[in-house]
């Protein structure tokens, strides 16, 4: 049932067959050797060490501040400290990444679950080598999105690249669950250290929160990162304004 083996740029090898199972089992037999690149030795332990060092760094961008949190903490008769950590997480959508593409020299069509039809169309047009007016993206129901099917459409780009190797033939691309987990767009890894000072009655007199982590927006919407601040990194801890603000009042707060 195998029809074609296709190299997709330098990022993938695709096997086209009559059924997904024929393609999957045949792909598993290919003797592929990858250059793992400079990030092959990256590890969770190394990321954790960087984040922990940043939690105690002398310099930090101020996201929100009122009063003198450091002075309030120094004067507080009781103090609490805790560190919360969030690891790299795949979106793990119920439906893995998939798309069906049909390419001809005159027109390219893509059927795919997407949260962003415009971005999917732009990816289609670029890889197809055709103007957007000669491309069509049909948005179908999502089996989960959570941002994974938003700005980055790597699976659409793959589907179109493969379809170009079989002009006029609809090609359905389905990532296996293993591929979906390995090549996901992971939620940025983050840690947060909280220091709270309490008075004799147990009221919080000062709260200092230090957030250390990767930026979500830097990779998808860098224009929204201003003065070194990614607003999504401390959303919910902002002063009153257009972004979601912290719902508690503290005499002294530093984020």
Coordinates of N, CA and C in Angstrom, one line a residue:
X1 N 0.8 -1.2 0.0 CA 0.0 0.0 0.0 C 0.8 1.3 0.0
X2 N 2.2 1.1 0.0 CA 3.0 2.3 0.1 C 3.1 3.0 -1.3
X3 N 3.0 4.3 -1.4 CA 3.0 5.0 -2.7 C 4.3 5.8 -2.8
X4 N 4.7 6.5 -1.8 CA 5.9 7.4 -1.9 C 6.5 7.7 -0.6
X5 N 7.9 7.8 -0.6 CA 8.6 8.3 0.5 C 9.1 9.7 0.2
X6 N 8.8 10.7 1.0 CA 9.0 12.1 0.8 C 9.8 12.7 1.9
X7 N 10.9 13.4 1.5 CA 11.6 14.2 2.5 C 11.0 15.6 2.6
X8 N 10.6 16.0 3.8 CA 10.0 17.3 4.0 C 11.0 18.2 4.6
X9 N 11.7 19.0 3.7 CA 12.7 19.9 4.1 C 13.8 19.1 4.9
X10 N 14.3 19.7 6.0 CA 15.2 19.0 6.8 C 14.6 18.6 8.2
X11 N 13.3 18.6 8.2 CA 12.6 18.4 9.5 C 11.8 17.1 9.5
X12 N 11.6 16.4 8.4 CA 10.7 15.3 8.5 C 10.9 14.4 7.3
X13 N 10.5 13.1 7.4 CA 10.3 12.2 6.4 C 8.9 11.7 6.4
X14 N 8.2 11.8 5.3 CA 6.8 11.3 5.2 C 6.7 10.1 4.3
X15 N 5.8 9.2 4.7 CA 5.6 8.0 3.9 C 4.1 8.0 3.6
X16 N 3.8 8.0 2.3 CA 2.5 8.1 1.7 C 2.0 6.7 1.4
X17 N 0.8 6.3 1.9 CA 0.3 5.0 1.6 C -1.2 5.0 1.5
X18 N -1.8 3.9 1.2 CA -3.3 3.8 1.1 C -4.0 4.0 2.4
X19 N -3.4 3.6 3.5 CA -4.0 3.8 4.8 C -2.9 4.4 5.8
X20 N -3.4 4.9 6.9 CA -2.5 5.5 7.9 C -1.6 4.3 8.5
X21 N -2.2 3.2 8.7 CA -1.5 2.1 9.3 C -0.4 1.6 8.4
X22 N -0.7 1.5 7.1 CA 0.3 1.1 6.2 C 1.5 2.1 6.2
X23 N 1.2 3.3 6.3 CA 2.2 4.4 6.3 C 3.0 4.3 7.6
X24 N 2.3 4.1 8.7 CA 3.0 4.1 10.0 C 3.9 2.9 10.2
X25 N 3.4 1.8 9.8 CA 4.3 0.6 10.0 C 5.5 0.6 9.0
X26 N 5.2 1.1 7.8 CA 6.4 1.1 6.9 C 7.4 2.2 7.3
X27 N 6.9 3.3 7.8 CA 7.8 4.4 8.3 C 8.7 3.9 9.4
X28 N 8.2 3.0 10.2 CA 8.9 2.5 11.4 C 10.1 1.6 10.9
X29 N 10.1 1.1 9.7 CA 11.2 0.3 9.2 C 12.3 1.1 8.5
X30 N 12.1 2.4 8.2 CA 13.1 3.1 7.5 C 14.3 3.3 8.4
X31 N 15.5 3.1 7.9 CA 16.7 3.2 8.6 C 17.2 4.7 8.6
X32 N 16.5 5.6 9.3 CA 16.8 7.0 9.3 C 17.7 7.3 10.4
X33 N 18.8 8.1 10.1 CA 19.7 8.6 11.1 C 19.6 10.1 11.1
X34 N 19.3 10.7 12.2 CA 19.1 12.1 12.3 C 20.4 12.8 12.9
X35 N 20.6 14.0 12.5 CA 21.6 14.9 13.2 C 20.8 15.6 14.3
X36 N 21.0 15.2 15.5 CA 20.2 15.7 16.6 C 20.4 17.2 16.9
X37 N 21.5 17.8 16.4 CA 21.7 19.2 16.5 C 22.2 19.6 17.9
X38 N 22.4 20.9 18.1 CA 23.0 21.4 19.4 C 22.2 21.2 20.6
X39 N 20.9 21.0 20.5 CA 20.0 20.9 21.6 C 19.8 19.5 22.1
X40 N 20.5 18.5 21.5 CA 20.3 17.1 21.9 C 20.6 16.9 23.4
X41 N 21.4 17.7 24.0 CA 21.8 17.4 25.4 C 20.9 18.2 26.4
X42 N 19.9 19.0 25.8 CA 19.1 19.8 26.7 C 18.3 18.9 27.7
X43 N 18.1 19.3 28.9 CA 17.5 18.5 29.9 C 16.6 19.3 30.8
X44 N 15.6 18.7 31.5 CA 14.8 19.4 32.4 C 15.6 19.9 33.6
X45 N 16.6 19.1 34.0 CA 17.5 19.6 35.1 C 18.2 20.9 34.8
X46 N 18.7 21.0 33.6 CA 19.4 22.2 33.2 C 18.5 23.4 33.1
X47 N 17.3 23.2 32.6 CA 16.3 24.3 32.6 C 16.0 24.7 34.0
X48 N 15.8 23.8 34.9 CA 15.4 24.1 36.3 C 16.5 24.9 37.0
X49 N 17.8 24.5 36.7 CA 18.9 25.3 37.3 C 18.9 26.7 36.8
X50 N 18.6 27.0 35.6 CA 18.6 28.4 35.1 C 17.4 29.1 35.7
X51 N 16.3 28.5 35.9 CA 15.1 29.2 36.5 C 15.4 29.5 37.9
X52 N 16.0 28.5 38.6 CA 16.2 28.7 40.1 C 17.2 29.9 40.3
X53 N 18.2 29.9 39.4 CA 19.2 31.0 39.5 C 18.5 32.4 39.3
X54 N 17.6 32.4 38.4 CA 16.9 33.7 38.1 C 16.0 34.1 39.2
X55 N 15.5 33.2 40.0 CA 14.6 33.5 41.1 C 15.3 34.4 42.1
X56 N 16.7 34.2 42.2 CA 17.5 35.0 43.2 C 18.4 36.0 42.5
X57 N 18.2 36.3 41.2 CA 19.0 37.3 40.6 C 18.8 38.7 41.1
X58 N 19.9 39.4 41.1 CA 19.8 40.8 41.7 C 19.0 41.7 40.9
X59 N 18.9 41.5 39.6 CA 18.1 42.4 38.7 C 16.8 41.7 38.2
X60 N 15.7 42.4 38.2 CA 14.5 41.9 37.7 C 13.6 43.0 37.2
X61 N 12.8 42.7 36.1 CA 11.8 43.7 35.6 C 10.6 43.7 36.6
X62 N 10.2 44.9 36.9 CA 9.0 45.1 37.8 C 7.7 45.0 37.0
X63 N 6.9 44.0 37.4 CA 5.6 43.9 36.7 C 4.5 44.6 37.4
X64 N 4.5 44.7 38.7 CA 3.5 45.3 39.5 C 4.1 45.7 40.9
X65 N 3.8 46.8 41.4 CA 4.4 47.2 42.7 C 3.5 48.3 43.4
X66 N 3.3 48.1 44.6 CA 2.7 49.2 45.5 C 3.3 49.0 46.9
X67 N 3.5 50.2 47.5 CA 4.2 50.1 48.9 C 5.6 49.6 48.8
X68 N 6.1 49.3 49.9 CA 7.5 48.8 50.0 C 7.5 47.3 50.5
X69 N 7.4 46.4 49.6 CA 7.2 45.0 50.0 C 8.4 44.4 50.8
X70 N 9.6 44.8 50.3 CA 10.8 44.3 51.0 C 10.9 44.8 52.5
X71 N 10.6 46.1 52.7 CA 10.6 46.6 54.1 C 9.5 45.9 54.9
X72 N 8.3 45.7 54.3 CA 7.3 45.0 55.0 C 7.6 43.6 55.4
X73 N 8.3 42.9 54.5 CA 8.8 41.6 54.8 C 9.8 41.6 55.9
X74 N 10.7 42.5 55.9 CA 11.8 42.6 56.9 C 11.2 42.8 58.3
X75 N 10.1 43.6 58.3 CA 9.6 43.9 59.6 C 8.5 42.9 60.1
X76 N 8.1 42.0 59.3 CA 7.0 41.1 59.6 C 7.5 40.1 60.7
X77 N 6.6 39.9 61.7 CA 7.0 38.9 62.8 C 6.9 37.4 62.3
X78 N 6.1 37.2 61.2 CA 6.0 35.8 60.7 C 6.3 35.9 59.2
X79 N 7.0 34.9 58.6 CA 7.3 34.9 57.2 C 7.0 33.5 56.6
X80 N 6.5 33.5 55.4 CA 6.3 32.3 54.7 C 7.0 32.4 53.3
X81 N 7.6 31.3 52.8 CA 8.2 31.3 51.5 C 7.8 30.0 50.8
X82 N 7.5 30.0 49.5 CA 7.1 28.8 48.7 C 7.6 29.0 47.3
X83 N 8.0 27.9 46.6 CA 8.3 28.0 45.2 C 7.4 27.0 44.5
X84 N 6.7 27.6 43.4 CA 5.8 26.8 42.6 C 6.5 26.6 41.2
X85 N 6.4 25.4 40.6 CA 7.0 25.2 39.4 C 6.0 24.5 38.4
X86 N 6.2 24.9 37.1 CA 5.4 24.4 36.0 C 6.3 23.9 35.0
X87 N 6.3 22.6 34.7 CA 7.2 22.0 33.7 C 6.8 22.3 32.3
X88 N 7.7 21.9 31.3 CA 7.3 21.9 29.9 C 6.1 20.9 29.8
X89 N 5.0 21.4 29.2 CA 3.8 20.6 29.0 C 3.4 20.6 27.5
X90 N 3.2 19.5 27.0 CA 2.6 19.4 25.6 C 1.1 19.7 25.7
X91 N 0.5 20.3 24.7 CA -0.9 20.6 24.7 C -1.8 19.3 24.8
X92 N -1.2 18.2 24.2 CA -1.9 16.9 24.3 C -3.3 17.0 23.9
X93 N -3.6 17.6 22.8 CA -5.0 17.7 22.3 C -5.5 16.3 22.0
X94 N -6.8 16.1 22.2 CA -7.5 14.8 22.0 C -7.2 14.3 20.6
X95 N -7.3 15.3 19.6 CA -7.0 15.0 18.2 C -5.6 15.4 17.9
X96 N -4.8 14.5 17.4 CA -3.4 14.9 17.1 C -3.4 15.9 15.8
X97 N -2.3 16.5 15.6 CA -2.2 17.4 14.4 C -2.5 16.7 13.1
X98 N -3.3 17.3 12.3 CA -3.6 16.6 11.0 C -4.2 17.6 10.0
X99 N -4.1 17.3 8.8 CA -4.6 18.2 7.7 C -4.7 17.3 6.4
X100 N -5.6 17.7 5.5 CA -5.6 17.1 4.2 C -5.3 18.3 3.2
X101 N -4.4 18.0 2.3 CA -4.1 19.0 1.3 C -4.1 18.5 -0.1
X102 N -4.5 19.3 -1.0 CA -4.5 19.0 -2.4 C -3.9 20.1 -3.2
X103 N -2.8 19.8 -3.9 CA -2.0 20.9 -4.6 C -2.0 20.7 -6.1
X104 N -2.2 21.7 -6.9 CA -1.9 21.7 -8.3 C -1.1 23.0 -8.6
X105 N -0.5 23.1 -9.7 CA 0.2 24.4 -10.0 C -0.7 25.6 -10.0
X106 N -2.0 25.4 -10.1 CA -2.9 26.6 -10.1 C -3.6 26.8 -8.8
X107 N -3.7 25.8 -7.9 CA -4.6 26.0 -6.7 C -4.1 25.0 -5.6
X108 N -4.3 25.5 -4.4 CA -4.0 24.6 -3.3 C -5.2 24.7 -2.3
X109 N -5.7 23.6 -1.8 CA -6.7 23.5 -0.8 C -6.3 22.7 0.4
X110 N -6.7 23.2 1.6 CA -6.3 22.5 2.8 C -7.6 22.4 3.7
X111 N -7.8 21.2 4.2 CA -8.8 21.0 5.2 C -8.2 20.7 6.5
X112 N -8.4 21.5 7.6 CA -7.7 21.3 8.8 C -8.4 21.9 10.0
X113 N -8.3 21.3 11.2 CA -8.8 21.9 12.4 C -7.8 23.0 12.8
X114 N -8.2 24.2 12.9 CA -7.3 25.4 13.2 C -8.0 26.4 14.1
X115 N -7.3 27.1 14.9 CA -7.8 28.2 15.7 C -7.6 29.5 15.0
X116 N -6.9 29.5 13.8 CA -6.5 30.7 13.2 C -6.5 30.5 11.7
X117 N -7.6 30.7 11.0 CA -7.7 30.4 9.6 C -6.8 31.3 8.8
X118 N -6.5 32.5 9.2 CA -5.7 33.4 8.5 C -4.2 32.9 8.5
X119 N -3.8 32.5 9.7 CA -2.4 31.9 9.8 C -2.3 30.6 9.0
X120 N -3.3 29.8 9.0 CA -3.3 28.6 8.2 C -3.2 28.9 6.7
X121 N -3.9 29.9 6.3 CA -3.9 30.3 4.9 C -2.5 30.8 4.5
X122 N -1.9 31.6 5.4 CA -0.6 32.2 5.1 C 0.4 31.1 5.0
X123 N 0.4 30.1 5.9 CA 1.3 29.0 5.8 C 1.1 28.2 4.5
X124 N -0.2 28.0 4.1 CA -0.5 27.3 2.9 C 0.0 28.0 1.7
X125 N -0.2 29.3 1.6 CA 0.2 30.1 0.5 C 1.8 30.0 0.3
X126 N 2.5 30.2 1.4 CA 3.9 30.2 1.4 C 4.5 28.9 0.9
X127 N 4.0 27.8 1.4 CA 4.6 26.5 1.1 C 4.1 26.1 -0.3
X128 N 2.9 26.4 -0.7 CA 2.4 26.1 -2.0 C 3.0 26.8 -3.1
X129 N 3.6 28.0 -2.8 CA 4.2 28.8 -3.8 C 3.2 29.5 -4.7
X130 N 2.0 29.8 -4.1 CA 0.9 30.4 -4.8 C 0.4 31.6 -4.0
X131 N -0.2 32.6 -4.7 CA -0.8 33.7 -3.9 C -2.0 33.2 -3.1
X132 N -2.3 34.0 -2.1 CA -3.4 33.5 -1.2 C -4.7 33.4 -1.9
X133 N -4.9 34.2 -3.0 CA -6.1 34.2 -3.8 C -6.3 32.8 -4.5
X134 N -5.2 32.1 -4.7 CA -5.3 30.8 -5.3 C -5.3 29.6 -4.3
X135 N -5.4 30.0 -3.0 CA -5.4 29.0 -2.0 C -6.7 29.0 -1.2
X136 N -7.1 27.9 -0.5 CA -8.3 27.9 0.3 C -8.1 27.0 1.5
X137 N -8.4 27.5 2.7 CA -8.3 26.7 3.9 C -9.7 26.5 4.4
X138 N -10.1 25.3 4.6 CA -11.5 24.9 5.1 C -11.3 24.6 6.6
X139 N -11.8 25.4 7.5 CA -11.7 25.2 8.9 C -12.7 24.1 9.4
X140 N -12.2 23.0 10.0 CA -13.1 22.0 10.5 C -13.1 21.9 12.0
X141 N -13.9 21.2 12.6 CA -14.0 21.1 14.1 C -12.7 20.7 14.7
X142 N -12.5 21.3 15.9 CA -11.3 21.0 16.7 C -11.5 19.9 17.6
X143 N -10.5 19.0 17.7 CA -10.4 18.0 18.8 C -9.5 18.5 19.8
X144 N -9.7 19.8 20.2 CA -8.8 20.4 21.2 C -7.9 21.4 20.5
X145 N -7.6 22.5 21.1 CA -6.7 23.5 20.5 C -5.7 24.0 21.5
X146 N -6.3 24.8 22.5 CA -5.5 25.3 23.6 C -4.3 26.2 23.2
X147 N -4.4 26.8 22.0 CA -3.3 27.6 21.5 C -2.4 26.8 20.5
X148 N -2.3 25.5 20.6 CA -1.5 24.7 19.7 C -1.8 24.9 18.3
X149 N -3.1 25.1 18.0 CA -3.5 25.3 16.6 C -3.8 26.8 16.3
X150 N -2.9 27.6 16.9 CA -3.1 29.1 16.8 C -2.1 29.7 15.8
X151 N -1.0 30.2 16.3 CA -0.1 31.0 15.5 C 0.8 30.1 14.6
X152 N 1.2 28.9 15.1 CA 2.1 28.1 14.4 C 1.4 26.9 13.7
X153 N 1.6 26.8 12.4 CA 0.9 25.7 11.7 C 1.9 24.8 11.0
X154 N 2.8 24.2 11.7 CA 3.8 23.3 11.2 C 3.2 22.1 10.5
X155 N 2.1 21.6 11.0 CA 1.5 20.4 10.4 C 0.9 20.8 9.0
X156 N 0.4 22.0 8.9 CA -0.2 22.4 7.6 C 0.9 22.6 6.6
X157 N 2.0 23.1 7.0 CA 3.2 23.3 6.1 C 3.7 21.9 5.6
X158 N 3.7 21.0 6.5 CA 4.1 19.6 6.1 C 3.1 19.0 5.1
X159 N 1.8 19.1 5.4 CA 0.8 18.5 4.5 C 0.9 19.1 3.1
X160 N 1.1 20.4 3.0 CA 1.2 21.0 1.7 C 2.5 20.6 1.0
X161 N 3.6 20.5 1.7 CA 4.9 20.1 1.1 C 4.8 18.7 0.6
X162 N 4.1 17.8 1.3 CA 3.9 16.5 0.8 C 3.0 16.4 -0.4
X163 N 1.9 17.2 -0.3 CA 0.9 17.2 -1.4 C 1.6 17.7 -2.7
X164 N 2.5 18.5 -2.6 CA 3.2 19.1 -3.8 C 4.0 17.9 -4.6
X165 N 4.3 16.9 -3.8 CA 5.0 15.7 -4.5 C 4.0 14.8 -5.2
X166 N 2.7 15.0 -5.0 CA 1.7 14.2 -5.7 C 0.6 15.2 -6.2
X167 N 0.9 15.9 -7.2 CA 0.0 17.0 -7.7 C -1.4 16.4 -8.0
X168 N -2.4 17.1 -7.5 CA -3.8 16.7 -7.8 C -4.3 15.7 -6.9
X169 N -3.5 15.1 -6.1 CA -4.0 14.0 -5.2 C -4.2 14.5 -3.8
X170 N -5.4 14.3 -3.2 CA -5.5 14.7 -1.8 C -4.7 13.8 -0.9
X171 N -3.9 14.5 -0.1 CA -3.0 13.8 0.9 C -3.4 14.1 2.3
X172 N -3.7 13.1 3.1 CA -4.1 13.3 4.5 C -3.0 13.0 5.4
X173 N -2.5 14.1 6.1 CA -1.4 13.9 7.1 C -2.0 13.7 8.5
X174 N -1.5 12.7 9.2 CA -1.9 12.5 10.6 C -0.7 12.2 11.4
X175 N -0.4 13.0 12.4 CA 0.7 12.8 13.3 C 0.3 11.7 14.2
X176 N 1.2 10.7 14.5 CA 0.9 9.7 15.6 C 0.9 10.4 16.9
X177 N 0.4 9.8 17.9 CA 0.4 10.4 19.3 C 1.9 10.6 19.7
X178 N 2.8 9.6 19.4 CA 4.2 9.8 19.7 C 4.8 11.0 19.0
X179 N 4.5 11.2 17.7 CA 5.0 12.3 17.0 C 4.4 13.6 17.6
X180 N 3.2 13.6 18.0 CA 2.5 14.8 18.5 C 3.2 15.2 19.8
X181 N 3.5 14.2 20.7 CA 4.1 14.5 21.9 C 5.6 15.0 21.8
X182 N 6.3 14.4 20.8 CA 7.7 14.7 20.7 C 7.9 16.0 20.0
X183 N 7.0 16.4 19.1 CA 7.2 17.6 18.3 C 6.2 18.7 18.7
X184 N 5.7 18.7 19.9 CA 4.7 19.7 20.3 C 5.3 21.0 20.5
X185 N 4.5 22.0 20.6 CA 4.9 23.4 21.0 C 4.6 23.5 22.5
X186 N 5.6 23.2 23.3 CA 5.4 23.0 24.7 C 5.1 24.4 25.4
X187 N 4.2 24.3 26.4 CA 4.0 25.4 27.3 C 5.3 25.8 28.0
X188 N 5.6 27.1 28.0 CA 6.9 27.5 28.6 C 7.1 27.0 30.0
X189 N 8.3 26.6 30.3 CA 8.6 26.2 31.7 C 8.7 27.4 32.6
X190 N 8.2 27.4 33.8 CA 8.1 28.6 34.7 C 8.3 28.2 36.1
X191 N 8.9 29.0 36.9 CA 8.9 28.9 38.4 C 8.5 30.2 39.0
X192 N 7.9 30.2 40.2 CA 7.5 31.4 40.9 C 7.8 31.2 42.4
X193 N 8.5 32.2 42.9 CA 8.8 32.2 44.3 C 8.0 33.3 45.0
X194 N 7.3 32.8 46.1 CA 6.4 33.8 46.9 C 7.0 33.9 48.2
X195 N 7.1 35.2 48.7 CA 7.5 35.5 50.1 C 6.4 36.4 50.7
X196 N 5.9 35.9 51.8 CA 4.8 36.7 52.4 C 5.2 37.0 53.9
X197 N 4.9 38.2 54.3 CA 5.0 38.6 55.7 C 3.7 38.8 56.3
X198 N 3.5 38.3 57.5 CA 2.2 38.3 58.3 C 2.4 39.1 59.6
X199 N 1.4 39.8 60.0 CA 1.4 40.4 61.3 C 0.9 39.5 62.4
X200 N 0.8 39.9 63.6 CA 0.4 39.0 64.7 C -1.0 38.5 64.5
X201 N -1.8 39.1 63.8 CA -3.2 38.6 63.6 C -3.3 37.7 62.3
X202 N -2.2 37.5 61.7 CA -2.2 36.6 60.5 C -2.5 37.3 59.2
X203 N -2.6 38.6 59.2 CA -2.8 39.4 58.0 C -1.6 39.6 57.2
X204 N -1.6 39.5 55.9 CA -0.5 39.7 55.0 C -0.2 41.2 54.9
X205 N 1.0 41.5 55.4 CA 1.5 42.9 55.3 C 2.4 43.2 54.1
X206 N 3.0 42.2 53.6 CA 3.8 42.3 52.4 C 3.9 41.0 51.6
X207 N 3.9 41.1 50.3 CA 4.0 40.0 49.4 C 4.9 40.3 48.3
X208 N 5.9 39.4 48.1 CA 6.9 39.6 47.0 C 6.9 38.3 46.2
X209 N 6.6 38.5 44.9 CA 6.5 37.3 44.0 C 7.5 37.5 42.9
X210 N 8.4 36.5 42.7 CA 9.4 36.5 41.6 C 9.1 35.4 40.6
X211 N 8.9 35.8 39.4 CA 8.5 34.8 38.3 C 9.7 34.7 37.4
X212 N 10.1 33.4 37.1 CA 11.2 33.1 36.3 C 10.8 32.1 35.2
X213 N 10.9 32.4 33.9 CA 10.5 31.5 33.0 C 10.6 32.0 31.5
X214 N 10.2 31.1 30.6 CA 10.2 31.5 29.2 C 9.0 32.4 28.9
X215 N 9.2 33.1 27.8 CA 8.1 34.0 27.3 C 7.2 33.2 26.3
X216 N 5.9 33.3 26.5 CA 5.0 32.7 25.5 C 4.9 33.6 24.3
X217 N 4.9 34.9 24.5 CA 4.7 35.8 23.3 C 5.9 36.0 22.5
X218 N 7.1 35.8 23.1 CA 8.3 36.1 22.3 C 8.4 35.3 21.0
X219 N 7.8 34.1 21.0 CA 7.9 33.2 19.8 C 6.8 33.4 18.9
X220 N 5.7 34.0 19.3 CA 4.5 34.1 18.4 C 4.0 35.5 18.2
X221 N 4.2 36.4 19.1 CA 3.8 37.8 19.0 C 4.8 38.7 19.7
X222 N 6.0 38.8 19.2 CA 7.0 39.5 19.9 C 6.7 41.0 20.1
X223 N 5.8 41.5 19.2 CA 5.5 43.0 19.3 C 4.8 43.3 20.6
X224 N 4.3 42.3 21.3 CA 3.6 42.5 22.6 C 4.5 42.4 23.8
X225 N 5.7 42.1 23.6 CA 6.7 42.1 24.7 C 7.4 43.4 24.7
X226 N 7.1 44.2 25.7 CA 7.6 45.6 25.8 C 8.3 45.8 27.1
X227 N 9.4 46.6 27.0 CA 10.2 46.9 28.2 C 10.7 45.6 28.9
X228 N 10.9 44.5 28.2 CA 11.3 43.3 28.8 C 10.2 42.5 29.5
X229 N 9.0 42.9 29.3 CA 7.9 42.3 30.0 C 6.9 41.6 29.1
X230 N 6.7 40.3 29.3 CA 5.6 39.5 28.6 C 4.4 39.6 29.5
X231 N 3.4 40.3 29.2 CA 2.2 40.5 30.1 C 1.6 39.2 30.5
X232 N 1.7 38.2 29.6 CA 1.0 36.9 30.0 C 1.8 36.2 31.1
X233 N 3.1 36.6 31.3 CA 3.9 35.9 32.4 C 3.4 36.2 33.8
X234 N 2.8 37.4 33.9 CA 2.2 37.8 35.3 C 0.8 38.2 35.2
X235 N 0.1 37.7 34.2 CA -1.4 38.0 34.0 C -2.1 37.5 35.3
X236 N -2.9 38.3 35.8 CA -3.6 38.0 37.1 C -2.9 38.7 38.2
X237 N -1.7 39.2 38.0 CA -0.9 39.9 39.1 C -0.6 41.3 38.7
X238 N -1.3 41.8 37.6 CA -1.1 43.1 37.1 C -1.8 44.2 38.0
X239 N -1.4 45.5 37.9 CA -2.2 46.5 38.5 C -3.5 46.7 37.7
X240 N -4.5 47.4 38.2 CA -5.7 47.5 37.5 C -5.5 48.1 36.1
X241 N -6.2 47.5 35.1 CA -6.0 48.0 33.7 C -6.6 47.0 32.8
X242 N -6.3 47.1 31.5 CA -6.9 46.2 30.5 C -6.6 44.7 30.7
X243 N -5.4 44.4 31.3 CA -5.1 43.0 31.5 C -5.8 42.5 32.8
X244 N -6.0 41.2 33.0 CA -6.6 40.7 34.2 C -5.7 41.1 35.4
X245 N -6.4 41.7 36.5 CA -5.6 42.2 37.6 C -5.8 41.3 38.8
X246 N -4.8 41.5 39.7 CA -4.9 40.7 40.9 C -6.1 41.0 41.7
X247 N -6.8 40.0 42.3 CA -8.1 40.2 42.9 C -8.0 40.5 44.4
X248 N -6.8 40.7 45.0 CA -6.6 40.9 46.4 C -5.9 42.2 46.6
X249 N -6.1 42.8 47.8 CA -5.4 44.0 48.2 C -4.4 43.7 49.2
X250 N -3.1 44.2 49.0 CA -2.1 44.0 50.0 C -1.5 45.4 50.3
X251 N -1.1 45.7 51.5 CA -0.5 47.0 51.8 C 0.8 47.2 51.0
X252 N 1.5 46.1 50.8 CA 2.8 46.2 50.0 C 2.9 45.0 49.1
X253 N 3.1 45.2 47.8 CA 3.1 44.1 46.8 C 4.3 44.4 45.8
X254 N 5.0 43.4 45.5 CA 6.1 43.5 44.5 C 6.1 42.3 43.7
X255 N 5.8 42.4 42.3 CA 5.9 41.3 41.4 C 7.0 41.6 40.4

